[in-house]
CSV table of C-alpha atoms and ligand atoms in Angstrom, one decimal:
chain,number,residue,atom,x,y,z
A,210,MET,CA,-6.6,-32.5,-16.8
A,211,PRO,CA,-5.3,-30.3,-14.0
A,212,ALA,CA,-8.5,-28.3,-13.4
A,213,ASP,CA,-7.5,-27.6,-9.9
A,214,ARG,CA,-4.1,-26.1,-10.6
A,215,SER,CA,-3.3,-23.0,-8.5
A,216,PRO,CA,-4.2,-19.6,-9.9
A,217,ASP,CA,-1.4,-18.2,-12.1
A,218,PRO,CA,-2.2,-14.6,-13.2
A,219,ALA,CA,0.2,-15.0,-16.1
A,220,ARG,CA,-1.5,-18.0,-17.7
A,221,TRP,CA,-4.5,-17.9,-19.9
A,222,THR,CA,-5.7,-18.7,-23.5
A,223,LEU,CA,-8.5,-17.4,-25.7
A,224,VAL,CA,-9.6,-18.8,-29.0
A,225,VAL,CA,-12.2,-17.2,-31.3
A,226,HIS,CA,-14.0,-18.2,-34.6
A,227,GLY,CA,-16.0,-16.3,-37.1
A,228,GLY,CA,-17.4,-19.3,-38.9
A,229,SER,CA,-16.2,-22.1,-41.2
A,230,GLY,CA,-16.9,-22.6,-44.9
A,231,SER,CA,-15.8,-23.2,-48.4
A,232,MET,CA,-13.5,-20.1,-48.6
A,233,GLU,CA,-10.3,-20.8,-50.5
A,234,ARG,CA,-7.5,-18.4,-51.2
A,235,GLY,CA,-8.7,-15.9,-53.8
A,236,ASP,CA,-12.3,-16.3,-52.9
A,237,LEU,CA,-12.4,-13.3,-50.7
A,238,SER,CA,-11.7,-9.8,-51.9
A,239,ASP,CA,-8.8,-8.1,-50.2
A,240,PRO,CA,-11.1,-5.8,-48.2
A,241,LEU,CA,-13.2,-8.7,-47.0
A,242,ASP,CA,-10.2,-10.7,-46.1
A,243,ALA,CA,-8.6,-7.8,-44.2
A,244,GLY,CA,-12.0,-6.8,-42.6
A,245,ALA,CA,-12.5,-10.3,-41.2
A,246,ARG,CA,-8.9,-10.5,-39.9
A,247,GLY,CA,-9.3,-7.1,-38.3
A,248,GLY,CA,-12.5,-8.2,-36.6
A,249,LEU,CA,-10.9,-11.4,-35.2
A,250,ALA,CA,-7.9,-9.3,-34.0
A,251,ARG,CA,-10.2,-6.9,-32.2
A,252,ALA,CA,-12.2,-9.8,-30.6
A,253,LEU,CA,-8.9,-11.3,-29.3
A,254,ASP,CA,-7.8,-7.9,-28.0
A,255,ALA,CA,-11.0,-7.4,-26.1
A,256,GLY,CA,-10.9,-10.8,-24.4
A,257,ALA,CA,-7.1,-10.9,-23.8
A,258,ALA,CA,-7.2,-7.5,-22.0
A,259,LEU,CA,-9.6,-9.0,-19.5
A,260,LEU,CA,-7.7,-12.3,-19.1
A,261,ALA,CA,-4.3,-10.6,-18.8
A,262,SER,CA,-5.6,-8.5,-15.8
A,263,GLY,CA,-6.9,-11.6,-14.0
A,264,GLY,CA,-10.5,-11.5,-15.5
A,265,GLY,CA,-12.7,-14.6,-15.8
A,266,ALA,CA,-13.1,-16.9,-18.8
A,267,LEU,CA,-16.7,-16.1,-19.3
A,268,ASP,CA,-16.2,-12.3,-19.2
A,269,ALA,CA,-13.5,-12.8,-21.8
A,270,ALA,CA,-15.5,-15.1,-24.1
A,271,GLU,CA,-18.5,-12.7,-23.9
A,272,ALA,CA,-16.4,-9.7,-24.6
A,273,ALA,CA,-14.8,-11.3,-27.7
A,274,VAL,CA,-18.2,-12.4,-29.0
A,275,ARG,CA,-19.7,-9.0,-28.5
A,276,VAL,CA,-17.0,-7.5,-30.8
A,277,LEU,CA,-17.8,-10.1,-33.5
A,278,GLU,CA,-21.6,-9.5,-33.1
A,279,ASP,CA,-21.1,-5.8,-33.7
A,280,ASP,CA,-18.9,-6.4,-36.7
A,281,PRO,CA,-21.0,-6.8,-39.9
A,282,HIS,CA,-18.4,-9.2,-41.5
A,283,PHE,CA,-19.8,-12.0,-39.4
A,284,ASN,CA,-23.2,-13.8,-39.3
A,285,ALA,CA,-24.1,-12.8,-35.7
A,286,GLY,CA,-25.7,-9.7,-34.3
A,287,ARG,CA,-25.3,-6.9,-36.9
A,288,GLY,CA,-24.7,-8.6,-40.3
A,289,SER,CA,-26.7,-11.8,-39.5
A,290,VAL,CA,-28.2,-13.7,-42.4
A,291,PHE,CA,-31.9,-13.5,-43.2
A,292,THR,CA,-34.6,-16.0,-42.8
A,293,TYR,CA,-36.7,-17.1,-45.8
A,294,GLU,CA,-39.2,-14.4,-44.7
A,295,GLY,CA,-36.5,-11.7,-44.7
A,296,VAL,CA,-36.1,-11.4,-40.9
A,297,ASN,CA,-33.0,-11.7,-38.7
A,298,GLU,CA,-33.6,-14.3,-36.0
A,299,LEU,CA,-30.6,-14.6,-33.7
A,300,ASP,CA,-29.4,-17.4,-31.5
A,301,ALA,CA,-26.7,-17.4,-28.8
A,302,ALA,CA,-25.4,-19.5,-25.8
A,303,VAL,CA,-22.9,-19.3,-23.0
A,304,MET,CA,-21.6,-21.9,-20.6
A,305,GLN,CA,-19.3,-21.7,-17.6
A,306,GLY,CA,-17.1,-24.8,-16.9
A,307,GLU,CA,-16.7,-24.3,-13.2
A,308,THR,CA,-20.4,-24.6,-12.3
A,309,LEU,CA,-21.9,-26.0,-15.5
A,310,ALA,CA,-24.2,-23.0,-15.5
A,311,ALA,CA,-25.5,-22.2,-19.0
A,312,GLY,CA,-27.9,-19.8,-20.7
A,313,ALA,CA,-29.2,-19.6,-24.3
A,314,VAL,CA,-31.6,-17.8,-26.5
A,315,THR,CA,-33.1,-18.6,-29.9
A,316,GLY,CA,-35.0,-16.5,-32.5
A,317,VAL,CA,-34.5,-13.1,-30.9
A,318,THR,CA,-35.1,-10.1,-33.1
A,319,ARG,CA,-34.6,-7.1,-30.9
A,320,THR,CA,-31.5,-7.6,-28.7
A,321,ARG,CA,-28.4,-5.9,-29.9
A,322,ASN,CA,-26.0,-8.5,-28.3
A,323,PRO,CA,-27.6,-11.9,-28.0
A,324,VAL,CA,-24.6,-13.3,-26.2
A,325,SER,CA,-25.2,-11.0,-23.3
A,326,LEU,CA,-28.9,-12.0,-23.3
A,327,ALA,CA,-27.8,-15.6,-23.1
A,328,ARG,CA,-25.6,-14.7,-20.1
A,329,ALA,CA,-28.6,-12.8,-18.5
A,330,VAL,CA,-30.7,-16.0,-18.9
A,331,MET,CA,-28.0,-17.9,-17.1
A,332,GLU,CA,-27.5,-15.4,-14.3
A,333,ARG,CA,-30.9,-13.8,-13.9
A,334,SER,CA,-33.4,-16.5,-14.6
A,335,PRO,CA,-33.9,-20.1,-13.4
A,336,HIS,CA,-34.0,-21.3,-17.0
A,337,VAL,CA,-31.4,-22.3,-19.6
A,338,LEU,CA,-33.1,-21.6,-23.0
A,339,LEU,CA,-35.6,-18.9,-23.9
A,340,SER,CA,-37.1,-18.4,-27.3
A,341,SER,CA,-38.4,-15.7,-29.7
A,342,ALA,CA,-40.8,-13.0,-28.4
A,343,GLY,CA,-40.5,-14.2,-24.8
A,344,ALA,CA,-36.7,-14.0,-24.9
A,345,ASP,CA,-36.9,-10.5,-26.3
A,346,ARG,CA,-39.4,-9.5,-23.5
A,347,PHE,CA,-36.9,-10.9,-20.9
A,348,SER,CA,-34.2,-8.9,-22.6
A,349,ALA,CA,-36.2,-5.6,-22.4
A,350,GLU,CA,-37.3,-6.3,-18.9
A,351,HIS,CA,-33.7,-6.8,-17.8
A,352,GLY,CA,-32.5,-3.6,-19.5
A,353,LEU,CA,-30.3,-5.0,-22.2
A,354,ASP,CA,-29.6,-2.8,-25.3
A,355,GLN,CA,-32.4,-3.1,-27.8
A,356,ALA,CA,-32.1,-2.5,-31.6
A,357,ASP,CA,-34.5,-2.0,-34.5
A,358,ALA,CA,-34.6,-4.5,-37.3
A,359,ASP,CA,-32.7,-2.1,-39.5
A,360,TYR,CA,-29.7,-2.2,-37.2
A,361,PHE,CA,-29.0,-5.9,-38.0
A,362,ARG,CA,-29.6,-5.5,-41.8
A,363,VAL,CA,-26.5,-5.6,-44.1
A,364,GLU,CA,-27.2,-5.4,-47.8
A,365,GLU,CA,-24.8,-8.2,-48.7
A,366,ARG,CA,-26.8,-10.6,-46.6
A,367,TRP,CA,-30.0,-9.5,-48.3
A,368,ARG,CA,-28.4,-10.1,-51.6
A,369,GLN,CA,-27.4,-13.6,-50.5
A,370,LEU,CA,-31.0,-14.4,-49.5
A,371,GLU,CA,-32.3,-13.3,-52.9
A,372,GLU,CA,-29.6,-15.2,-54.7
A,373,MET,CA,-30.4,-18.3,-52.7
A,374,LYS,CA,-34.1,-18.0,-53.3
A,375,ALA,CA,-33.5,-17.5,-57.0
A,376,ARG,CA,-31.4,-20.6,-57.2
A,377,GLY,CA,-34.0,-22.5,-55.2
A,378,ALA,CA,-31.1,-23.7,-53.0
A,379,ALA,CA,-31.6,-25.6,-49.8
A,380,ALA,CA,-30.5,-24.0,-46.6
A,381,PHE,CA,-27.9,-26.7,-46.3
A,382,ASP,CA,-26.0,-26.0,-49.5
A,383,VAL,CA,-22.5,-27.4,-48.9
A,384,GLU,CA,-21.0,-24.4,-50.6
A,385,LEU,CA,-22.2,-22.2,-47.8
A,386,LYS,CA,-19.8,-20.1,-45.8
A,387,TYR,CA,-21.0,-20.4,-42.2
A,388,GLY,CA,-20.4,-17.2,-40.3
A,389,THR,CA,-21.4,-18.0,-36.8
A,390,VAL,CA,-19.0,-16.6,-34.2
A,391,GLY,CA,-17.7,-18.0,-31.0
A,392,ALA,CA,-15.1,-17.8,-28.3
A,393,VAL,CA,-13.6,-20.2,-25.7
A,394,ALA,CA,-11.3,-19.1,-22.9
A,395,VAL,CA,-9.4,-20.5,-20.0
A,396,ASP,CA,-8.5,-18.1,-17.2
A,397,SER,CA,-5.7,-17.8,-14.7
A,398,ALA,CA,-7.7,-19.9,-12.2
A,399,GLY,CA,-8.0,-22.8,-14.7
A,400,HIS,CA,-11.7,-22.2,-15.4
A,401,VAL,CA,-13.0,-22.6,-18.9
A,402,ALA,CA,-16.0,-21.0,-20.7
A,403,ALA,CA,-17.7,-21.0,-24.1
A,404,ALA,CA,-19.9,-18.5,-26.0
A,405,THR,CA,-21.5,-18.8,-29.4
A,406,SER,CA,-23.7,-16.4,-31.4
A,407,THR,CA,-25.3,-16.7,-34.8
A,408,GLY,CA,-28.0,-15.6,-37.3
A,409,GLY,CA,-28.2,-19.3,-38.3
A,410,LEU,CA,-28.5,-20.3,-41.9
A,411,THR,CA,-29.6,-18.1,-44.8
A,412,ALA,CA,-33.2,-18.7,-45.8
A,413,LYS,CA,-33.9,-20.8,-42.7
A,414,ARG,CA,-37.7,-21.5,-42.4
A,415,TRP,CA,-40.4,-22.7,-40.1
A,416,GLY,CA,-38.6,-21.6,-36.9
A,417,ARG,CA,-35.6,-23.8,-37.6
A,418,ILE,CA,-33.0,-23.8,-34.8
A,419,GLY,CA,-29.4,-24.8,-35.3
A,420,ASP,CA,-26.8,-26.1,-32.9
A,421,SER,CA,-25.4,-22.8,-31.7
A,422,PRO,CA,-27.9,-22.2,-28.9
A,423,LEU,CA,-28.2,-25.8,-27.9
A,424,ILE,CA,-26.1,-26.6,-24.9
A,425,GLY,CA,-24.0,-29.7,-25.7
A,426,ALA,CA,-24.4,-29.4,-29.5
A,427,GLY,CA,-22.8,-26.0,-30.5
A,428,THR,CA,-21.6,-24.8,-27.1
A,429,TYR,CA,-20.3,-26.6,-24.0
A,430,ALA,CA,-17.9,-26.0,-21.1
A,431,ASP,CA,-16.8,-28.2,-18.3
A,432,ASP,CA,-13.7,-27.6,-16.1
A,433,ARG,CA,-13.1,-31.3,-16.0
A,434,ALA,CA,-12.6,-31.4,-19.7
A,435,CYS,CA,-12.7,-28.4,-22.0
A,436,ALA,CA,-14.8,-25.6,-23.6
A,437,VAL,CA,-16.1,-25.9,-27.1
A,438,SER,CA,-17.8,-23.5,-29.6
A,439,ALA,CA,-18.9,-24.9,-33.0
A,440,THR,CA,-19.8,-23.6,-36.5
A,441,GLY,CA,-21.1,-25.5,-39.5
A,442,ALA,CA,-24.2,-27.3,-40.6
A,443,GLY,CA,-26.0,-27.3,-37.3
A,444,GLU,CA,-28.2,-30.4,-37.9
A,445,TYR,CA,-25.2,-32.6,-37.9
A,446,PHE,CA,-23.7,-31.0,-34.8
A,447,ILE,CA,-27.0,-31.5,-33.0
A,448,ARG,CA,-27.2,-35.2,-33.9
A,449,LEU,CA,-23.7,-35.9,-32.6
A,450,GLY,CA,-24.0,-33.6,-29.6
A,451,VAL,CA,-20.6,-32.3,-30.9
A,452,ALA,CA,-19.5,-29.9,-28.1
A,453,HIS,CA,-20.4,-32.3,-25.3
A,454,GLU,CA,-19.0,-35.3,-27.2
A,455,ILE,CA,-15.6,-33.6,-27.4
A,456,CYS,CA,-15.7,-32.8,-23.7
A,457,ALA,CA,-16.8,-36.4,-22.9
A,458,ARG,CA,-13.9,-37.9,-24.9
A,459,VAL,CA,-11.5,-35.7,-22.9
A,460,ARG,CA,-13.1,-36.4,-19.6
A,461,LEU,CA,-13.9,-40.1,-19.9
A,462,ALA,CA,-11.4,-41.4,-22.5
A,463,GLY,CA,-8.5,-39.2,-21.5
A,464,GLU,CA,-8.0,-37.9,-25.0
A,465,THR,CA,-6.2,-34.6,-25.7
A,466,ILE,CA,-8.4,-31.7,-26.8
A,467,GLU,CA,-6.8,-31.9,-30.2
A,468,ASP,CA,-7.5,-35.7,-30.6
A,469,ALA,CA,-11.1,-35.3,-29.3
A,470,ALA,CA,-11.9,-32.4,-31.6
A,471,ASP,CA,-10.3,-34.1,-34.6
A,472,GLY,CA,-12.2,-37.3,-33.8
A,473,VAL,CA,-15.6,-35.7,-33.5
A,474,ILE,CA,-15.2,-33.5,-36.6
A,475,ALA,CA,-14.3,-36.8,-38.4
A,476,GLN,CA,-17.7,-38.1,-37.2
A,477,VAL,CA,-19.4,-35.0,-38.5
A,478,ALA,CA,-17.7,-35.6,-41.9
A,479,ALA,CA,-18.7,-39.3,-41.9
A,480,LEU,CA,-22.4,-38.2,-41.5
A,481,GLY,CA,-22.0,-35.9,-44.5
A,482,GLY,CA,-21.7,-32.6,-42.4
A,483,ALA,CA,-19.3,-29.8,-42.6
A,484,GLY,CA,-18.0,-27.3,-40.1
A,485,GLY,CA,-15.5,-26.8,-37.3
A,486,VAL,CA,-14.9,-26.2,-33.6
A,487,ILE,CA,-12.6,-24.2,-31.3
A,488,VAL,CA,-11.5,-25.7,-28.0
A,489,VAL,CA,-9.5,-24.8,-24.9
A,490,GLY,CA,-8.6,-27.0,-22.0
A,491,PRO,CA,-8.2,-26.1,-18.3
A,492,ASP,CA,-4.4,-26.7,-18.6
A,493,GLY,CA,-4.2,-23.7,-21.0
A,494,SER,CA,-4.1,-25.7,-24.2
A,495,GLY,CA,-6.1,-24.4,-27.2
A,496,GLY,CA,-6.8,-25.2,-30.8
A,497,TRP,CA,-9.3,-25.9,-33.5
A,498,ALA,CA,-10.5,-28.6,-35.9
A,499,PHE,CA,-12.5,-28.2,-39.2
A,500,ASN,CA,-13.3,-30.2,-42.3
A,501,THR,CA,-14.2,-27.2,-44.5
A,502,ALA,CA,-11.8,-25.4,-46.8
A,503,GLY,CA,-11.4,-22.6,-44.3
A,504,MET,CA,-12.4,-21.2,-40.9
A,505,TYR,CA,-12.1,-17.7,-39.6
A,506,ARG,CA,-10.1,-18.2,-36.4
A,507,GLY,CA,-7.7,-16.7,-34.0
A,508,MET,CA,-5.9,-17.6,-30.8
A,509,ILE,CA,-3.9,-15.7,-28.2
A,510,SER,CA,-2.4,-16.8,-24.9
A,511,HIS,CA,-0.2,-15.5,-22.0
A,512,ASP,CA,2.9,-16.6,-23.8
A,513,ALA,CA,2.0,-16.4,-27.5
A,514,PRO,CA,1.0,-13.4,-29.6
A,515,ALA,CA,-2.3,-13.3,-31.6
A,516,GLU,CA,-2.4,-15.8,-34.4
A,517,ILE,CA,-5.2,-15.2,-37.0
A,518,ALA,CA,-6.0,-17.4,-40.0
A,519,ILE,CA,-8.8,-18.0,-42.5
A,520,TYR,CA,-7.7,-20.6,-45.0
A,521,GLY,CA,-6.9,-24.2,-44.4
A,522,ASP,CA,-3.3,-23.9,-45.4
A,523,GLU,CA,-2.3,-21.2,-42.9
B,625,LIG,N1,-24.1,-23.6,-36.9
B,625,LIG,C1,-24.9,-22.6,-37.3
B,625,LIG,C2,-26.3,-23.1,-37.5
B,625,LIG,O1,-26.5,-24.3,-37.9
B,625,LIG,C3,-24.5,-22.0,-38.6
B,625,LIG,C4,-23.1,-21.5,-38.7
B,625,LIG,O2,-22.2,-22.1,-38.1
B,625,LIG,O3,-22.9,-20.4,-39.4
B,625,LIG,O4,-27.3,-22.4,-37.3
C-alpha cells in the first residue's frame, strides 16, 4: 500500500456506517428509512467538508461520528439503547493510522459526544481506555459537553427494552438491528483514521462491554494497511480481533481491503456471528462487508458523490 504517496489535496475518501442488522426492504417505515439516510448524508457532508479543504482523517471521522451520535436514529449518543437496568452506557473509540495513537471509553453516562471523549483520552491522557465514572470524571475535568440522562433517552429505545424483557430474549438475538455508528477516512496525505461509537446491545447486563471501544476488535487504523470500524454482535468481533485482523491481512498477506474484509466477515459468520465493517486504505480505496441483511452505510470521495444504502441489494 502506498502509505507514503505525496500529499494530493484533491484525493480523499470517507466511509460511514450506522449499524448492521436484519433489516430488509419493507421492514423500515418511510420516515425511518428517510431519517436514517438523511443522517448518513449529513455525516458524510460533515466529514467531506473537512477532507476537501485538506483536513485530517481523524478530524473527518470524528466529525462524521458526532453527527450520527447527535441523531436519534442511531444507537450512539442520543438514541442509544438501554441496559437491562434502564440506563444508557456509552462506548467509543478512535485510532490514528500514522502514529497508532488510540483512545477509548466504555460505560460513560454523562458525556454528550463519547467519540470526542475517546479522542481526548488519546490526546490528553497517557492511557488508551477509560471506563465508567472515571471516564465521565475525566470528561468533565477536560471540559467536554456534559448531558443529563434524559438527553440520551428516546422512547422507541425504551419500548425495545421493555419488549425484549417481556420476550425474555437474550441480548444476542440474531434478529437484532445493531445501530452502532462509525467512520473511517483517508486524507490527502494518505493517513487513515477510524472512529466508532455505540450504546452497545439492548438489555446488556453486568457491565458487559462489546467490541466497539476495544482497539483491534471494533476499531483499528494503521497507515501501513487500512482503517476499520465494525458493527454487529461484539462478542464474535472481540474473539477474532476483527479490525486488527483485517489490517494484518492487508499488511502481511498483501490482500486488498475488500478481500481482507470479506475474508474476516466470513470468519465471523463461521463462528455464528453477524455484523459488518467499513474500511478505507491509504491509497484512497474504500468499501464495506457485512453478513447481515442490511447495513446503514455511506461513502464519498474526492471523485465520487455520496453513495448511501441500507439494504443488501442496493
Ligand atoms: N458491536 C456493538 C456491540 O457489540 C453493537 C452494534 O454494533 O450495534 O456492542
